[in-house]
C-alpha cells in the first residue's frame, strides 16, 4: 500500500511520463497489491493506459475515459473504484479528473518500463 499525495503532476519533480509506466496487457498483473483492492488496481491500469494514449497526465472527463474503456473492450461502464475516495485521483471543480503525484508514483513503482 502506498501513501497518498495530493500534489499534481505539473508540480511533480520526478517527471514520470505515462510512457514510463508499463501498461501493456501482460503487465496488468504488476498493479496487483498496489492499491489494496483488485478492482481499484484494474482501474489504475486503465487510467495509465488512457493517459498513455492521450500522451500526458492532462485532466480528463468521465465521458473521455469511459469512451476509451468501452472502445477497448471494457465491460459495462468505467469506474474509478477507490482511486477517488483514496485521493489518488481528484475530481476537480470543472468536473474533470486529475491524477495525483501519489497515483503516478504508485503506478511507476508497481510497473516501470
Coordinates of N, CA and C in Angstrom, one line a residue:
X1 N 0.9 -1.2 0.0 CA 0.0 0.0 0.0 C 0.9 1.2 0.0
X2 N 0.5 2.3 -0.7 CA 1.3 3.5 -0.8 C 0.6 4.6 0.0
X3 N 1.4 5.6 0.3 CA 0.8 6.8 1.0 C 0.3 7.7 -0.1
X4 N -0.7 8.5 0.2 CA -1.3 9.4 -0.7 C -0.6 10.7 -0.7
X5 N -0.6 11.3 -1.9 CA -0.1 12.6 -2.1 C -1.0 13.4 -3.0
X6 N -1.5 14.6 -2.6 CA -2.4 15.3 -3.4 C -1.7 16.3 -4.4
X7 N -0.4 16.2 -4.5 CA 0.3 17.1 -5.4 C 0.0 16.7 -6.8
X8 N -0.1 17.6 -7.7 CA -0.4 17.3 -9.1 C 0.8 17.2 -10.0
X9 N 0.7 16.5 -11.1 CA 1.9 16.2 -11.9 C 2.7 17.4 -12.3
X10 N 2.1 18.6 -12.6 CA 3.0 19.7 -13.0 C 3.9 20.2 -11.9
X11 N 3.6 19.8 -10.6 CA 4.4 20.1 -9.5 C 5.4 19.0 -9.2
X12 N 5.2 17.9 -9.9 CA 6.0 16.7 -9.6 C 7.4 16.7 -10.2
X13 N 8.4 16.8 -9.4 CA 9.8 17.0 -9.8 C 10.3 15.7 -10.4
X14 N 9.7 14.5 -10.1 CA 10.2 13.3 -10.6 C 10.0 13.1 -12.1
X15 N 9.2 13.9 -12.7 CA 8.8 14.0 -14.1 C 8.7 12.6 -14.7
X16 N 7.8 11.8 -14.1 CA 7.5 10.5 -14.7 C 6.4 10.7 -15.7
X17 N 6.6 10.3 -16.9 CA 5.6 10.4 -18.0 C 4.7 9.1 -18.1
X18 N 3.5 9.2 -18.6 CA 2.7 8.0 -18.8 C 3.5 6.9 -19.4
X19 N 4.3 7.2 -20.4 CA 5.1 6.2 -21.1 C 6.2 5.5 -20.3
X20 N 6.5 6.1 -19.1 CA 7.5 5.5 -18.2 C 6.9 4.3 -17.4
X21 N 5.6 4.1 -17.6 CA 4.9 3.0 -16.8 C 4.5 1.9 -17.8
X22 N 4.8 0.7 -17.5 CA 4.4 -0.4 -18.4 C 3.0 -0.8 -18.2
X23 N 2.2 -0.4 -19.2 CA 0.7 -0.7 -19.1 C 0.3 -1.7 -20.2
X24 N 1.2 -2.5 -20.7 CA 0.8 -3.5 -21.6 C -0.2 -4.4 -20.9
X25 N -1.0 -5.1 -21.7 CA -2.0 -6.0 -21.1 C -1.3 -7.1 -20.2
X26 N -0.1 -7.6 -20.7 CA 0.6 -8.6 -19.9 C 1.2 -8.0 -18.6
X27 N 1.4 -6.7 -18.6 CA 1.9 -6.1 -17.4 C 0.8 -5.7 -16.3
X28 N -0.4 -5.9 -16.7 CA -1.5 -5.6 -15.8 C -1.4 -6.2 -14.4
X29 N -0.8 -7.4 -14.3 CA -0.7 -8.0 -13.0 C 0.3 -7.3 -12.1
X30 N 1.2 -6.5 -12.7 CA 2.1 -5.7 -11.9 C 1.4 -4.7 -11.0
X31 N 0.2 -4.3 -11.3 CA -0.6 -3.4 -10.5 C -1.2 -4.0 -9.2
X32 N -1.2 -5.4 -9.2 CA -1.9 -6.1 -8.1 C -1.2 -5.8 -6.8
X33 N -1.9 -5.5 -5.8 CA -1.5 -5.2 -4.4 C -0.9 -3.8 -4.3
X34 N -1.1 -3.0 -5.3 CA -0.6 -1.6 -5.3 C -1.5 -0.7 -4.5
X35 N -2.8 -0.9 -4.7 CA -3.8 0.0 -4.1 C -4.7 -0.7 -3.1
X36 N -4.3 -2.0 -2.8 CA -5.0 -2.8 -1.8 C -6.4 -3.2 -2.1
X37 N -6.8 -3.2 -3.4 CA -8.1 -3.6 -3.9 C -8.1 -3.9 -5.4
X38 N -8.4 -5.2 -5.7 CA -8.3 -5.6 -7.1 C -8.9 -4.7 -8.1
X39 N -10.2 -4.3 -7.9 CA -10.9 -3.5 -8.8 C -10.3 -2.1 -9.0
X40 N -9.7 -1.6 -7.9 CA -9.1 -0.3 -7.9 C -7.8 -0.4 -8.7
X41 N -7.1 -1.5 -8.6 CA -5.8 -1.7 -9.3 C -6.1 -1.8 -10.8
X42 N -7.2 -2.5 -11.1 CA -7.6 -2.6 -12.5 C -7.9 -1.2 -13.1
X43 N -8.7 -0.4 -12.3 CA -9.0 1.0 -12.8 C -7.7 1.8 -12.9
X44 N -6.7 1.6 -12.1 CA -5.5 2.4 -12.2 C -4.8 2.0 -13.5
X45 N -4.8 0.7 -13.8 CA -4.2 0.3 -15.1 C -4.9 1.0 -16.3
X46 N -6.2 1.0 -16.3 CA -6.9 1.6 -17.3 C -6.6 3.1 -17.4
X47 N -6.5 3.8 -16.3 CA -6.2 5.2 -16.3 C -4.8 5.5 -16.9
X48 N -3.8 4.7 -16.5 CA -2.5 4.8 -17.1 C -2.5 4.6 -18.6
X49 N -3.2 3.5 -19.0 CA -3.3 3.2 -20.5 C -3.9 4.4 -21.2
X50 N -5.0 4.9 -20.6 CA -5.7 6.1 -21.2 C -4.7 7.3 -21.3
X51 N -4.0 7.6 -20.3 CA -3.1 8.7 -20.3 C -2.0 8.5 -21.3
X52 N -1.5 7.3 -21.4 CA -0.5 7.0 -22.4 C -1.1 7.3 -23.8
X53 N -2.3 6.9 -24.1 CA -2.9 7.2 -25.4 C -3.1 8.7 -25.6
X54 N -3.4 9.5 -24.6 CA -3.5 10.9 -24.8 C -2.2 11.6 -24.7
X55 N -1.1 10.9 -24.3 CA 0.2 11.4 -24.3 C 0.6 12.3 -23.1
X56 N -0.2 12.3 -22.1 CA 0.1 13.2 -20.9 C -0.8 12.8 -19.7
X57 N -0.5 13.5 -18.6 CA -1.3 13.3 -17.4 C -2.4 14.4 -17.4
X58 N -2.8 15.0 -18.5 CA -3.8 16.0 -18.5 C -5.1 15.5 -17.9
X59 N -5.9 16.5 -17.2 CA -7.2 16.1 -16.7 C -8.1 15.5 -17.8
X60 N -9.0 14.7 -17.3 CA -9.9 14.1 -18.3 C -11.3 14.0 -17.7
X61 N -12.3 13.9 -18.6 CA -13.7 13.8 -18.1 C -14.0 12.3 -18.0
X62 N -15.1 12.0 -17.3 CA -15.6 10.7 -17.2 C -16.0 10.2 -18.6
X63 N -16.6 11.0 -19.4 CA -17.0 10.6 -20.7 C -15.8 10.2 -21.6
X64 N -14.7 10.9 -21.4 CA -13.5 10.5 -22.2 C -13.0 9.2 -21.8
X65 N -12.8 8.9 -20.5 CA -12.2 7.7 -20.1 C -13.2 6.5 -20.3
X66 N -14.5 6.8 -20.1 CA -15.5 5.7 -20.3 C -15.5 5.3 -21.8
X67 N -15.4 6.3 -22.7 CA -15.4 6.0 -24.1 C -14.2 5.2 -24.5
X68 N -13.0 5.6 -23.9 CA -11.8 4.8 -24.2 C -12.0 3.4 -23.7
X69 N -12.5 3.2 -22.5 CA -12.7 1.9 -21.8 C -13.6 1.0 -22.7
X70 N -14.7 1.6 -23.1 CA -15.6 0.8 -23.9 C -15.1 0.5 -25.3
X71 N -14.3 1.4 -25.9 CA -13.7 1.2 -27.2 C -12.7 0.1 -27.2
X72 N -12.1 -0.2 -26.0 CA -11.0 -1.1 -25.8 C -11.5 -2.4 -25.1
X73 N -12.7 -2.7 -25.2 CA -13.3 -4.0 -24.7 C -13.5 -4.0 -23.2
X74 N -13.6 -2.9 -22.6 CA -14.0 -2.8 -21.2 C -15.5 -3.3 -21.1
X75 N -15.8 -3.9 -20.0 CA -17.2 -4.4 -19.8 C -18.0 -3.4 -19.0
X76 N -19.2 -3.0 -19.6 CA -20.1 -2.1 -18.9 C -19.5 -0.7 -19.0
X77 N -19.6 0.1 -17.9 CA -19.0 1.4 -17.9 C -17.8 1.4 -17.0
X78 N -16.9 2.4 -17.2 CA -15.7 2.5 -16.4 C -16.1 3.0 -15.0
X79 N -15.3 2.6 -14.1 CA -15.4 3.1 -12.7 C -14.0 3.3 -12.1
X80 N -13.8 4.3 -11.3 CA -12.6 4.6 -10.7 C -12.4 3.9 -9.4
X81 N -13.4 3.2 -9.0 CA -13.4 2.4 -7.7 C -12.9 3.3 -6.6
X82 N -11.9 2.9 -5.9 CA -11.4 3.6 -4.7 C -10.3 4.7 -5.0
X83 N -10.0 4.9 -6.3 CA -9.0 5.9 -6.6 C -9.4 7.3 -6.2
X84 N -10.7 7.6 -6.3 CA -11.2 9.0 -5.9 C -11.3 9.1 -4.4
X85 N -12.0 8.1 -3.7 CA -12.1 8.3 -2.3 C -10.8 8.3 -1.6
X86 N -9.8 7.5 -2.1 CA -8.5 7.4 -1.5 C -7.6 8.6 -2.0
X87 N -8.1 9.5 -2.8 CA -7.5 10.7 -3.3 C -6.2 10.4 -4.1
X88 N -6.2 9.4 -4.9 CA -5.2 9.1 -5.9 C -5.6 9.9 -7.2
X89 N -6.8 10.1 -7.3 CA -7.4 10.8 -8.5 C -8.4 11.8 -7.8
X90 N -8.3 13.1 -8.2 CA -9.1 14.1 -7.6 C -10.2 14.6 -8.7
X91 N -11.4 14.7 -8.3 CA -12.4 15.3 -9.1 C -12.4 16.8 -8.9
X92 N -12.0 17.6 -9.9 CA -11.9 19.0 -9.8 C -13.2 19.7 -10.0
X93 N -13.2 21.0 -9.7 CA -14.4 21.8 -9.8 C -15.0 21.9 -11.2
X94 N -14.1 21.7 -12.2 CA -14.6 21.8 -13.6 C -15.2 20.5 -14.0
X95 N -15.3 19.5 -13.1 CA -15.8 18.2 -13.5 C -14.9 17.2 -14.1
X96 N -13.6 17.6 -14.2 CA -12.6 16.7 -14.8 C -11.8 16.0 -13.6
X97 N -11.3 14.9 -14.0 CA -10.5 14.1 -13.0 C -9.0 14.4 -13.3
X98 N -8.2 14.4 -12.2 CA -6.8 14.7 -12.3 C -6.1 13.7 -11.4
X99 N -5.0 13.1 -12.0 CA -4.2 12.2 -11.3 C -3.3 12.9 -10.3
X100 N -2.9 12.3 -9.2 CA -2.0 13.0 -8.3 C -0.6 12.4 -8.4
X101 N 0.3 13.1 -7.8 CA 1.7 12.6 -7.7 C 1.7 11.2 -7.0
X102 N 0.9 11.0 -6.0 CA 0.8 9.7 -5.4 C 0.4 8.6 -6.3
X103 N -0.6 8.9 -7.2 CA -1.0 7.9 -8.2 C 0.1 7.6 -9.1
X104 N 0.8 8.6 -9.6 CA 1.8 8.4 -10.6 C 3.0 7.6 -10.0
X105 N 3.4 7.9 -8.8 CA 4.5 7.2 -8.1 C 4.1 5.8 -7.8
X106 N 2.9 5.5 -7.4 CA 2.5 4.2 -7.1 C 2.5 3.3 -8.3
X107 N 2.0 3.8 -9.4 CA 1.9 3.1 -10.7 C 3.3 2.8 -11.2
X108 N 4.2 3.8 -11.1 CA 5.5 3.7 -11.6 C 6.3 2.6 -10.8
X109 N 6.2 2.7 -9.5 CA 6.8 1.7 -8.6 C 6.3 0.3 -8.9
X110 N 5.1 0.2 -9.2 CA 4.5 -1.2 -9.5 C 4.9 -1.7 -10.8
X111 N 5.0 -0.8 -11.8 CA 5.2 -1.3 -13.2 C 6.0 -0.4 -14.0
X112 N 7.3 -0.2 -13.7 CA 8.2 0.7 -14.5 C 8.5 0.0 -15.9
X113 N 8.8 0.9 -16.9 CA 9.2 0.3 -18.2 C 10.5 -0.2 -18.1

